[in-house]
Amino acid sequence: MKIVARNIPPRTAWALEQAGVHPLLARLYAARGVQSKEELDDGLARLLPPASMKGIDAAARLLADAMAQNLRLVIVADYDCDGATACAVGVRGLRLLGAQNVDYLVPDRVADGYGLSPSIARRVKERGADVLITVDNGIASVEGVAEAKALGLQVLVTDHHLPGPALPAADAIVNPNQPGCTFESKSMAGVGVMFYVLLALRAELRARGVFDAATQPKLDPLLTLVALGTVADVVKLDANNRRLVAQGLRRIRAGQMPAGVAALFTVAGRKAAAATTFDFGFALGPRINAAGRLADMTLGIECLLTDDAGRAAELAATLDGINRERREIEGGMREQAMLMAESLFDESEEPPPAISVFDPDFHEGVVGIVASRIKDKLHRPTFVFAASSAPGKEHELKGSGRSIPGFHLRDALDLVAKRHPGVILKFGGHAMAAGCTVAEESFDVFEQAFAQVAQEWLDAATLTRKIETDGPLAPEYCRADIVDTLHREVWGQGFLPPTFSEEVEVLSQRLVGEAKNHLSIKLIHQGNPVDAIWFGRTEPLPARVLLAFRLDVNEWKGERKVQFLVEGAQL
């Protein structure tokens, strides 16, 4: 473990402070590349214009024509939180803009796999659809789109994933990552892409005289769902995504949100009035994702679509129960997978450059979470595989991978596929997360080939775990109100939450929690006593140690005290 302080350009920090930004925030923003106060303006007027997104005008015309003819629209969603929120935004938004016939369909993770398959296209046709719209998928669905077109459907693909070598022959494609798209934000989530399509559709309907600027429907209530899906999908929070998230948070804190979002805050025990990006990523997002992992994502989408508070409460409670089940399954799987991963090397050795594990008893809905846990602990690109439960696919393994900075997971799979044709049956994803399917008898070949690519691409520096921090925390900022100020800001992937580091004196330490697997620490920071906790740590710390920590507030009997959440130590 190496703790590295970010570079904080002093002139930029000073300029932000002079422009009225809080001194601590000025320093944090400067370290994250913000150059001026204007970049921090999260007003809707500052959003990138939809017109620069390739294919969006054609998409708007297609939808406007379909609505004028009262055609039946069916959205094909994905079974994660981004897909669920994108579907809900699509259904709600199209209805707001006047569409009379809007339906949706969610592929089953087990039976259908990922994306628009030919079988899904046939099911959409059976529903009497005229237009098929994908959200958060479709850019790689060449066969599925071809089947939909052969069935006489018009097809609009909205996606954000990286395209393969060939694009599907859809009537329109909206994806900031497709070739030739000049839209600046390449990190937009699927839900953001769908929101932008609705903005373009509204402009098209305005141009056709359906309504004018004064009478047009407001789309900004959808921003609560855009914010939730954007954070939950762990896309990079560039300036445009931060604006989308900030707008959604603002509405939630003001009590303006769909009934299902309010109900999810309640079952998660979180306060909507003080909503943060942490709530999206670690409280609401996992409950929606659990439906797609263990049950049917229709539950999650219905929760986001209903305007009935009672129905929303029922659905949120069901999602909460499924998430508890997911945690139990994950706990057992994580323990088993970690033992398998650690058996690949001796205690005195470094882990191999990449890790792949498979067990016939693993649940395919949870492999991604378990891969993430192993990656976090061992700091290696990791794939976890489970046997497919799809009929006729019993000899296939479905794998989900998570990566470390500096190792592009999808590109690595591409290279494995080229070196060993036929080993990977299909794959897709991003730099940090990807999925693939292999035949069970090919697992050993995949494991060795994946490790070989990692061996070639990763050097010692990349394989050393680093924690980037914002350096020391001045004692005057160790206050509960300052922590509240930090929590209200938009942090996430690519714009990481504040983490500080400095040498502290350890006064006492003890193990806490039901399993005694968390380290509770009393320490001296800048001459003042502070409580700290390190979740998942059982080994004791020396009397003086360099710690990396985030800030939190612990409330006890009405008193609010700053608490350090320890992220790591340089020992």
Coordinates of C-alpha atoms in Angstrom, one line a residue:
M1 CA 0.0 0.0 0.0
K2 CA 1.3 3.4 -1.0
I3 CA -0.3 6.6 0.0
V4 CA 0.2 9.4 -2.6
A5 CA -1.0 13.0 -2.1
R6 CA -2.6 14.6 -5.2
N7 CA -1.0 17.6 -6.8
I8 CA -2.9 20.7 -5.8
P9 CA -2.1 23.6 -8.1
P10 CA -1.8 26.5 -5.7
R11 CA -2.7 29.3 -8.2
T12 CA -5.9 27.5 -9.2
A13 CA -6.9 26.8 -5.6
W14 CA -6.2 30.5 -4.8
A15 CA -8.3 31.7 -7.8
L16 CA -11.2 29.5 -6.8
E17 CA -11.0 30.8 -3.3
Q18 CA -10.9 34.4 -4.5
A19 CA -14.0 33.7 -6.6
G20 CA -15.9 32.8 -3.4
V21 CA -15.4 29.0 -3.2
H22 CA -14.9 27.7 0.4
P23 CA -11.1 27.4 1.0
L24 CA -11.2 23.6 1.6
L25 CA -13.4 23.0 -1.4
A26 CA -11.2 25.2 -3.5
R27 CA -8.3 23.0 -2.7
L28 CA -10.2 19.8 -3.4
Y29 CA -11.6 21.0 -6.7
A30 CA -8.3 22.3 -7.9
A31 CA -6.8 18.8 -7.2
R32 CA -9.5 17.3 -9.4
G33 CA -8.8 19.5 -12.4
V34 CA -11.4 22.2 -11.9
Q35 CA -10.0 25.5 -13.4
S36 CA -12.7 28.1 -12.7
K37 CA -15.8 28.7 -10.7
E38 CA -17.8 28.6 -13.9
E39 CA -17.1 24.9 -14.1
L40 CA -18.9 24.5 -10.8
D41 CA -22.1 26.0 -12.2
D42 CA -24.5 23.1 -12.2
G43 CA -27.4 25.0 -13.8
L44 CA -29.5 23.2 -16.5
A45 CA -28.4 25.9 -19.0
R46 CA -24.8 24.7 -18.6
L47 CA -25.6 21.1 -19.9
L48 CA -24.0 20.2 -23.1
P49 CA -26.5 20.7 -26.0
P50 CA -28.1 17.5 -27.4
A51 CA -27.5 18.5 -31.0
S52 CA -23.9 17.5 -30.8
M53 CA -24.8 13.9 -30.2
K54 CA -24.6 11.8 -33.4
G55 CA -27.9 10.3 -34.4
I56 CA -30.1 12.2 -32.0
D57 CA -31.9 14.2 -34.6
A58 CA -32.8 11.1 -36.5
A59 CA -34.0 9.5 -33.3
A60 CA -36.2 12.5 -32.5
R61 CA -37.8 12.4 -35.9
L62 CA -38.4 8.6 -35.7
L63 CA -40.1 9.0 -32.3
A64 CA -42.1 12.1 -33.3
D65 CA -43.3 10.3 -36.5
A66 CA -44.2 7.2 -34.5
M67 CA -46.2 9.3 -32.0
A68 CA -48.0 11.2 -34.7
Q69 CA -49.2 7.8 -36.1
N70 CA -50.0 6.5 -32.6
L71 CA -47.6 3.5 -33.1
R72 CA -46.8 1.1 -30.3
L73 CA -43.4 1.7 -28.7
V74 CA -41.7 -0.9 -26.6
I75 CA -38.5 -0.2 -24.7
V76 CA -36.0 -3.1 -24.2
A77 CA -34.3 -2.4 -20.9
D78 CA -31.3 -3.9 -19.1
Y79 CA -31.3 -5.6 -15.7
D80 CA -29.1 -3.2 -13.8
C81 CA -29.8 0.1 -12.1
D82 CA -28.7 2.1 -15.1
G83 CA -31.0 0.0 -17.4
A84 CA -33.9 0.2 -14.9
T85 CA -33.7 4.0 -14.5
A86 CA -33.2 4.5 -18.2
C87 CA -36.3 2.4 -18.9
A88 CA -38.3 4.4 -16.3
V89 CA -37.1 7.7 -17.8
G90 CA -38.0 6.5 -21.2
V91 CA -41.5 5.4 -20.3
R92 CA -42.2 8.4 -18.1
G93 CA -40.7 10.9 -20.6
L94 CA -42.4 9.5 -23.7
R95 CA -45.8 9.6 -21.9
L96 CA -45.1 13.2 -20.7
L97 CA -44.4 14.2 -24.3
G98 CA -47.7 12.7 -25.5
A99 CA -47.0 9.1 -26.5
Q100 CA -50.1 7.0 -26.0
N101 CA -48.7 3.5 -26.4
V102 CA -45.5 2.9 -24.5
D103 CA -44.6 -0.5 -23.0
Y104 CA -41.3 -2.1 -21.9
L105 CA -39.7 -5.5 -21.6
V106 CA -36.7 -6.6 -19.6
P107 CA -34.5 -9.6 -20.7
D108 CA -34.0 -12.3 -18.0
R109 CA -30.4 -12.4 -16.9
V110 CA -30.4 -16.2 -16.9
A111 CA -32.6 -17.1 -19.9
D112 CA -31.9 -14.3 -22.2
G113 CA -28.4 -13.0 -21.3
Y114 CA -27.4 -9.4 -22.0
G115 CA -28.7 -7.1 -24.7
L116 CA -31.2 -7.3 -27.5
S117 CA -31.1 -10.9 -28.7
P118 CA -33.1 -12.3 -31.6
S119 CA -35.5 -14.0 -29.1
I120 CA -36.1 -10.7 -27.4
A121 CA -36.8 -9.1 -30.7
R122 CA -39.5 -11.8 -31.4
R123 CA -41.1 -11.2 -28.0
V124 CA -41.3 -7.5 -28.7
K125 CA -43.0 -8.2 -32.0
E126 CA -45.4 -10.6 -30.2
R127 CA -46.5 -7.6 -28.0
G128 CA -47.7 -5.8 -31.1
A129 CA -44.9 -3.3 -31.2
D130 CA -44.1 -1.1 -34.2
V131 CA -41.0 0.6 -32.7
L132 CA -38.3 -1.1 -30.6
I133 CA -36.2 1.2 -28.4
T134 CA -33.1 -0.1 -26.5
V135 CA -31.9 1.6 -23.4
D136 CA -28.4 0.9 -21.9
N137 CA -27.9 -1.9 -24.5
G138 CA -28.1 -2.6 -28.2
I139 CA -24.8 -1.2 -29.6
A140 CA -23.4 -4.8 -29.8
S141 CA -26.7 -6.4 -30.7
V142 CA -26.1 -6.9 -34.4
E143 CA -28.1 -10.1 -34.7
G144 CA -31.0 -8.9 -32.5
V145 CA -31.4 -5.7 -34.5
A146 CA -31.3 -7.6 -37.7
E147 CA -34.1 -9.9 -36.4
A148 CA -36.2 -7.0 -35.3
K149 CA -35.8 -5.3 -38.7
A150 CA -36.7 -8.6 -40.5
L151 CA -39.9 -8.7 -38.4
G152 CA -40.8 -5.2 -39.7
L153 CA -39.9 -3.2 -36.5
Q154 CA -38.3 0.2 -36.6
V155 CA -35.3 0.2 -34.2
L156 CA -33.8 2.9 -32.1
V157 CA -30.7 2.0 -30.2
T158 CA -29.7 4.2 -27.2
D159 CA -26.6 3.0 -25.4
H160 CA -23.3 4.1 -23.9
H161 CA -21.2 1.0 -24.1
L162 CA -18.3 0.7 -26.4
P163 CA -19.3 -0.6 -29.9
G164 CA -17.8 -3.8 -31.5
P165 CA -16.3 -4.0 -34.9
A166 CA -19.7 -3.7 -36.6
L167 CA -22.6 -1.5 -35.7
P168 CA -26.2 -2.9 -35.8
A169 CA -28.4 -1.8 -38.7
A170 CA -30.8 0.2 -36.7
D171 CA -32.9 3.1 -38.0
A172 CA -31.1 5.4 -35.6
I173 CA -28.3 5.0 -33.0
V174 CA -27.6 7.4 -30.2
N175 CA -24.4 6.5 -28.3
P176 CA -21.7 9.1 -27.4
N177 CA -19.1 6.3 -27.9
Q178 CA -20.1 5.4 -31.5
P179 CA -17.6 6.3 -34.2
G180 CA -18.0 9.9 -35.5
C181 CA -19.9 11.2 -32.4
T182 CA -18.5 14.6 -31.3
F183 CA -20.4 14.8 -28.0
E184 CA -17.9 15.9 -25.4
S185 CA -19.1 13.7 -22.5
K186 CA -18.1 10.1 -23.5
S187 CA -18.9 9.0 -19.9
M188 CA -22.6 9.4 -20.0
A189 CA -24.6 6.5 -18.5
G190 CA -27.4 4.9 -20.4
V191 CA -30.0 6.8 -18.5
G192 CA -28.3 10.1 -19.4
V193 CA -28.4 9.1 -23.1
M194 CA -32.2 8.4 -22.9
F195 CA -32.8 11.7 -21.1
Y196 CA -30.9 13.5 -24.0
V197 CA -33.1 11.7 -26.6
L198 CA -36.2 13.0 -24.8
L199 CA -34.7 16.6 -24.8
A200 CA -34.2 16.3 -28.6
L201 CA -37.7 14.8 -29.1
R202 CA -39.3 17.7 -27.2
A203 CA -37.4 20.1 -29.5
E204 CA -38.6 18.2 -32.5
L205 CA -42.2 18.3 -31.3
R206 CA -41.9 22.0 -30.6
A207 CA -40.6 22.6 -34.1
R208 CA -43.7 20.7 -35.4
G209 CA -46.0 23.0 -33.4
V210 CA -47.2 20.3 -31.0
F211 CA -46.5 22.7 -28.2
D212 CA -44.4 25.9 -27.7
A213 CA -41.9 26.9 -25.1
A214 CA -44.6 28.0 -22.7
T215 CA -46.8 24.9 -23.0
Q216 CA -44.1 22.2 -23.4
P217 CA -43.9 19.5 -20.7
K218 CA -41.2 19.8 -18.1
L219 CA -38.6 17.0 -18.3
D220 CA -36.6 18.1 -15.3
P221 CA -38.6 15.9 -12.8
L222 CA -36.8 12.9 -14.6
L223 CA -33.4 14.2 -13.3
T224 CA -33.9 12.3 -10.0
L225 CA -33.8 9.0 -11.9
V226 CA -31.0 10.3 -14.2
A227 CA -28.9 11.1 -11.1
L228 CA -29.5 7.7 -9.5
G229 CA -28.7 5.7 -12.6
T230 CA -25.6 7.7 -13.4
V231 CA -24.0 7.3 -9.9
A232 CA -25.1 3.6 -9.6
D233 CA -23.5 2.7 -12.9
V234 CA -20.1 4.1 -11.7
V235 CA -19.5 6.1 -14.8
K236 CA -16.9 8.9 -14.7
L237 CA -18.4 12.0 -13.2
D238 CA -17.2 14.6 -15.7
A239 CA -18.6 18.1 -15.6
N240 CA -21.7 17.3 -17.6
N241 CA -22.5 14.2 -15.5
R242 CA -21.9 16.1 -12.3
R243 CA -24.5 18.7 -13.4
L244 CA -27.0 15.9 -14.1
V245 CA -26.4 14.4 -10.6
A246 CA -26.4 17.7 -8.8
Q247 CA -29.8 18.6 -10.4
G248 CA -31.3 15.3 -9.3
L249 CA -29.9 15.6 -5.7
R250 CA -31.3 19.1 -5.4
R251 CA -34.8 17.9 -6.3
I252 CA -34.7 14.9 -3.9
R253 CA -33.5 17.1 -1.0
A254 CA -36.5 19.3 -1.8
G255 CA -38.8 16.3 -1.6
Q256 CA -39.5 16.3 -5.4
M257 CA -39.1 12.7 -6.5
P258 CA -41.1 9.7 -7.7
A259 CA -42.9 7.7 -5.0
G260 CA -40.6 4.7 -5.5
V261 CA -37.4 6.7 -4.9
A262 CA -38.9 8.1 -1.7
A263 CA -39.9 4.6 -0.6
L264 CA -36.3 3.3 -1.3
F265 CA -34.9 6.0 0.9
T266 CA -37.2 4.9 3.7
V267 CA -36.5 1.1 3.5
A268 CA -32.7 1.9 3.3
G269 CA -33.0 4.0 6.5
R270 CA -31.6 7.1 4.7
K271 CA -32.8 10.7 4.8
A272 CA -33.9 12.0 1.4
A273 CA -33.7 15.6 2.8
A274 CA -29.9 15.1 3.1
A275 CA -29.4 12.8 0.1
T276 CA -25.9 12.3 -1.2
T277 CA -24.2 10.4 -4.0
F278 CA -23.3 7.8 -1.4
D279 CA -27.0 7.0 -1.0
F280 CA -27.3 6.4 -4.7
G281 CA -24.3 4.1 -4.9
F282 CA -24.6 2.2 -1.7
A283 CA -28.3 2.3 -0.6
L284 CA -30.7 2.8 -3.5
G285 CA -28.6 1.4 -6.4
P286 CA -27.9 -2.1 -4.7
R287 CA -31.6 -2.6 -3.9
I288 CA -32.6 -2.0 -7.5
N289 CA -29.7 -4.1 -8.8
A290 CA -30.7 -7.0 -6.5
A291 CA -33.9 -7.5 -8.5
G292 CA -31.9 -8.0 -11.7
R293 CA -29.4 -10.3 -9.9
L294 CA -31.8 -12.7 -8.1
A295 CA -35.3 -12.0 -9.4
D296 CA -36.9 -9.9 -12.1
M297 CA -35.9 -6.3 -12.8
T298 CA -39.5 -5.6 -13.6
L299 CA -39.9 -5.2 -9.8
G300 CA -37.3 -2.4 -9.9
I301 CA -38.7 -0.6 -12.9
E302 CA -42.3 -0.8 -11.5
C303 CA -41.0 0.7 -8.3
L304 CA -39.6 3.6 -10.3
L305 CA -42.7 4.0 -12.5
T306 CA -45.5 3.9 -9.9
D307 CA -47.0 7.2 -8.6
D308 CA -48.9 5.3 -5.8
A309 CA -47.1 5.7 -2.5
G310 CA -48.6 2.5 -1.1
R311 CA -47.6 0.4 -4.1
A312 CA -44.2 2.0 -4.0
A313 CA -43.7 1.1 -0.3
E314 CA -44.7 -2.5 -1.1
L315 CA -42.3 -2.8 -4.0
A316 CA -39.4 -1.1 -2.1
A317 CA -39.9 -3.5 0.8
T318 CA -39.8 -6.4 -1.7
L319 CA -36.5 -5.0 -3.2
D320 CA -35.1 -4.6 0.3
G321 CA -35.8 -8.3 1.0
I322 CA -34.2 -9.4 -2.2
N323 CA -31.2 -7.3 -1.4
R324 CA -30.9 -9.0 2.0
E325 CA -31.0 -12.4 0.3
R326 CA -28.3 -11.1 -2.2
R327 CA -26.1 -10.1 0.7
E328 CA -26.4 -13.6 2.2
I329 CA -25.6 -15.3 -1.0
E330 CA -22.7 -12.9 -1.7
G331 CA -21.2 -13.5 1.8
G332 CA -20.9 -17.2 1.3
M333 CA -19.7 -16.9 -2.3
R334 CA -17.2 -14.2 -1.4
E335 CA -15.6 -16.4 1.3
Q336 CA -15.3 -19.4 -1.0
A337 CA -14.0 -17.3 -3.9
M338 CA -11.5 -15.6 -1.7
L339 CA -10.1 -18.9 -0.5
M340 CA -9.8 -20.1 -4.1
A341 CA -8.1 -16.9 -5.1
E342 CA -5.7 -17.0 -2.2
S343 CA -4.9 -20.7 -2.9
L344 CA -3.3 -19.6 -6.2
F345 CA -0.2 -18.2 -4.4
D346 CA 1.7 -18.8 -1.2
E347 CA 1.4 -16.4 1.7
S348 CA 4.9 -15.2 1.2
E349 CA 4.3 -14.5 -2.5
E350 CA 2.6 -11.7 -4.4
P351 CA -0.7 -12.7 -6.1
P352 CA -0.6 -13.6 -9.8
P353 CA -1.1 -10.7 -12.2
A354 CA -4.7 -11.7 -12.8
I355 CA -7.2 -13.9 -11.1
S356 CA -10.0 -16.2 -12.5
V357 CA -12.1 -18.4 -10.2
F358 CA -15.0 -20.7 -10.9
D359 CA -17.2 -23.0 -8.7
P360 CA -20.2 -25.0 -9.9
D361 CA -22.2 -23.7 -6.9
F362 CA -21.7 -20.0 -7.6
H363 CA -24.7 -17.9 -8.4
E364 CA -24.4 -16.1 -11.7
G365 CA -26.3 -13.0 -10.5
V366 CA -23.7 -12.2 -7.9
V367 CA -20.4 -12.9 -9.7
G368 CA -19.7 -9.3 -10.5
I369 CA -20.0 -8.2 -6.8
V370 CA -17.7 -11.0 -5.7
A371 CA -15.2 -10.2 -8.4
S372 CA -15.2 -6.6 -7.2
R373 CA -14.5 -7.7 -3.6
I374 CA -11.5 -9.9 -4.6
K375 CA -10.1 -7.1 -6.8
D376 CA -10.4 -4.7 -3.9
K377 CA -8.6 -7.0 -1.5
L378 CA -5.8 -8.4 -3.8
H379 CA -5.5 -5.4 -6.2
R380 CA -5.6 -7.6 -9.3
P381 CA -7.9 -7.8 -12.4
T382 CA -10.4 -10.5 -11.4
F383 CA -13.0 -12.7 -13.1
V384 CA -15.5 -14.8 -11.2
F385 CA -17.5 -17.4 -13.2
A386 CA -20.7 -19.3 -12.5
A387 CA -22.4 -22.1 -14.5
S388 CA -25.2 -20.8 -16.7
S389 CA -28.7 -21.7 -15.6
A390 CA -30.2 -21.0 -19.0
P391 CA -31.9 -24.0 -20.6
G392 CA -29.5 -25.7 -23.1
K393 CA -26.6 -23.6 -21.9
E394 CA -25.6 -25.8 -18.9
H395 CA -22.0 -26.2 -20.2
E396 CA -21.4 -22.5 -20.5
L397 CA -19.8 -20.3 -17.8
K398 CA -20.9 -16.7 -17.3
G399 CA -18.1 -14.5 -16.0
S400 CA -18.0 -11.0 -14.6
G401 CA -14.8 -9.1 -14.2
R402 CA -13.5 -6.0 -12.4
S403 CA -10.2 -4.3 -13.1
I404 CA -7.6 -2.0 -11.5
P405 CA -6.4 1.4 -12.9
G406 CA -4.1 0.9 -15.9
F407 CA -5.7 -2.4 -17.2
H408 CA -8.4 -2.1 -19.8
L409 CA -10.6 -5.2 -19.2
R410 CA -12.6 -5.2 -22.4
D411 CA -9.4 -4.7 -24.5
A412 CA -7.8 -7.6 -22.6
L413 CA -10.8 -9.9 -23.4
D414 CA -10.5 -8.8 -27.1
L415 CA -6.9 -9.9 -27.1
V416 CA -7.6 -13.2 -25.5
A417 CA -10.4 -13.8 -28.1
K418 CA -8.0 -13.1 -30.9
R419 CA -5.2 -15.2 -29.6
H420 CA -7.5 -18.2 -28.7
P421 CA -10.4 -18.2 -31.2
G422 CA -13.5 -20.0 -29.9
V423 CA -12.5 -19.8 -26.2
I424 CA -14.6 -16.7 -25.5
L425 CA -18.1 -17.3 -26.8
K426 CA -19.1 -13.6 -26.3
F427 CA -17.9 -10.6 -24.3
G428 CA -18.4 -6.9 -23.8
G429 CA -18.0 -4.1 -21.3
H430 CA -15.7 -1.2 -20.3
A431 CA -12.2 -0.6 -19.1
M432 CA -13.0 -1.3 -15.4
A433 CA -15.9 -3.8 -15.7
A434 CA -16.7 -6.5 -18.3
G435 CA -18.4 -9.8 -18.8
C436 CA -17.8 -12.8 -20.9
T437 CA -19.1 -16.3 -21.6
V438 CA -16.8 -19.4 -22.0
A439 CA -17.4 -23.1 -22.5
E440 CA -16.8 -25.0 -19.2
E441 CA -14.0 -27.0 -20.8
S442 CA -12.3 -23.8 -21.9
F443 CA -12.0 -22.3 -18.4
D444 CA -8.4 -23.4 -17.9
V445 CA -7.4 -21.9 -21.2
F446 CA -9.1 -18.7 -20.5
E447 CA -7.5 -18.4 -17.0
Q448 CA -4.0 -18.9 -18.4
A449 CA -4.6 -16.6 -21.4
F450 CA -6.1 -13.8 -19.3
A451 CA -3.2 -14.0 -16.8
Q452 CA -0.7 -13.9 -19.7
V453 CA -2.2 -10.6 -21.0
A454 CA -2.0 -9.2 -17.5
Q455 CA 1.6 -10.3 -17.2
E456 CA 2.4 -8.5 -20.4
W457 CA 0.5 -5.3 -19.7
L458 CA 1.0 -4.7 -16.0
D459 CA 4.2 -3.5 -14.3
A460 CA 5.2 -3.4 -10.7
A461 CA 4.0 0.2 -10.3
T462 CA 0.5 -0.6 -11.6
L463 CA 0.3 -3.7 -9.4
T464 CA 1.1 -1.7 -6.3
R465 CA -2.1 -0.5 -4.6
K466 CA -2.1 3.3 -4.3
I467 CA -4.5 5.5 -2.4
E468 CA -4.6 9.1 -3.8
T469 CA -5.4 11.6 -1.0
D470 CA -5.8 15.3 -0.6
G471 CA -3.0 15.5 1.9
P472 CA -3.3 16.7 5.5
L473 CA -6.5 18.0 7.0
A474 CA -6.2 21.3 8.8
P475 CA -7.5 21.0 12.4
E476 CA -10.0 23.9 11.9
Y477 CA -11.8 21.8 9.2
C478 CA -12.3 18.8 11.6
R479 CA -15.9 19.9 12.3
A480 CA -19.3 18.3 11.8
D481 CA -20.6 21.3 9.7
I482 CA -17.6 21.0 7.4
V483 CA -18.3 17.3 6.9
D484 CA -21.9 18.2 6.1
T485 CA -20.7 20.7 3.5
L486 CA -18.4 18.1 1.9
H487 CA -21.3 15.5 1.8
R488 CA -23.6 17.9 -0.1
E489 CA -21.1 18.1 -3.0
V490 CA -21.2 15.7 -6.0
W491 CA -18.4 13.0 -5.7
G492 CA -18.0 9.7 -7.5
Q493 CA -16.0 7.8 -10.1
G494 CA -13.4 10.1 -11.7
F495 CA -14.2 12.8 -9.2
L496 CA -13.4 10.9 -6.0
P497 CA -14.7 12.0 -2.6
P498 CA -12.2 13.8 -0.3
T499 CA -9.7 11.5 1.3
F500 CA -7.0 13.0 3.6
S501 CA -3.7 11.5 4.9
E502 CA -1.3 12.2 7.6
E503 CA 0.7 10.6 10.4
V504 CA -1.3 10.2 13.6
E505 CA -0.8 8.8 17.1
V506 CA -2.8 5.7 18.0
L507 CA -4.0 5.8 21.6
S508 CA -6.1 2.6 21.7
Q509 CA -7.7 0.1 19.3
R510 CA -10.1 -2.8 19.6
L511 CA -12.1 -5.1 17.4
V512 CA -15.9 -4.4 17.1
G513 CA -18.9 -5.7 15.2
E514 CA -20.8 -9.0 15.5
A515 CA -17.9 -10.8 13.8
K516 CA -15.2 -8.7 15.5
N517 CA -14.0 -7.8 12.0
H518 CA -13.8 -3.9 12.3
L519 CA -11.0 -2.0 14.0
S520 CA -12.2 0.9 16.3
I521 CA -9.4 3.3 16.9
K522 CA -8.9 6.3 19.2
L523 CA -6.2 8.6 17.9
I524 CA -4.6 12.0 18.2
H525 CA -4.9 14.2 15.1
Q526 CA -3.1 17.5 15.1
G527 CA -3.1 17.4 18.9
N528 CA -6.8 16.6 19.2
P529 CA -8.5 13.3 20.1
V530 CA -10.6 11.7 17.2
D531 CA -12.5 8.4 16.9
A532 CA -11.8 6.4 13.8
I533 CA -13.0 3.1 12.4
W534 CA -11.5 0.8 9.8
F535 CA -14.1 -1.6 8.4
G536 CA -12.9 -5.1 7.6
R537 CA -9.5 -4.6 9.3
T538 CA -8.5 -7.0 12.1
E539 CA -4.7 -6.5 12.3
P540 CA -3.5 -3.9 15.0
L541 CA -1.8 -0.7 14.0
P542 CA 1.5 0.6 15.4
A543 CA 1.7 3.5 17.8
R544 CA 2.3 6.0 15.0
V545 CA 1.1 5.4 11.5
L546 CA 0.4 7.2 8.2
L547 CA -3.4 6.9 7.6
A548 CA -5.6 7.7 4.6
F549 CA -9.1 8.6 5.8
R550 CA -12.4 10.0 4.8
L551 CA -14.6 12.2 7.1
D552 CA -18.0 11.2 8.6
V553 CA -20.2 12.3 11.5
N554 CA -21.1 10.0 14.3
E555 CA -24.3 11.0 16.1
W556 CA -24.8 9.7 19.7
K557 CA -27.4 11.0 22.1
G558 CA -27.9 14.2 20.1
E559 CA -24.1 15.0 19.9
R560 CA -22.5 15.1 16.5
K561 CA -18.8 14.3 16.4
V562 CA -16.4 13.9 13.5
Q563 CA -15.2 10.4 12.9
F564 CA -12.5 9.2 10.5
L565 CA -13.3 6.3 8.1
V566 CA -9.9 4.7 7.5
E567 CA -9.2 3.7 3.9
G568 CA -5.7 2.4 4.3
A569 CA -2.3 2.7 6.0
Q570 CA 1.3 3.0 4.8
L571 CA 3.0 0.5 7.1

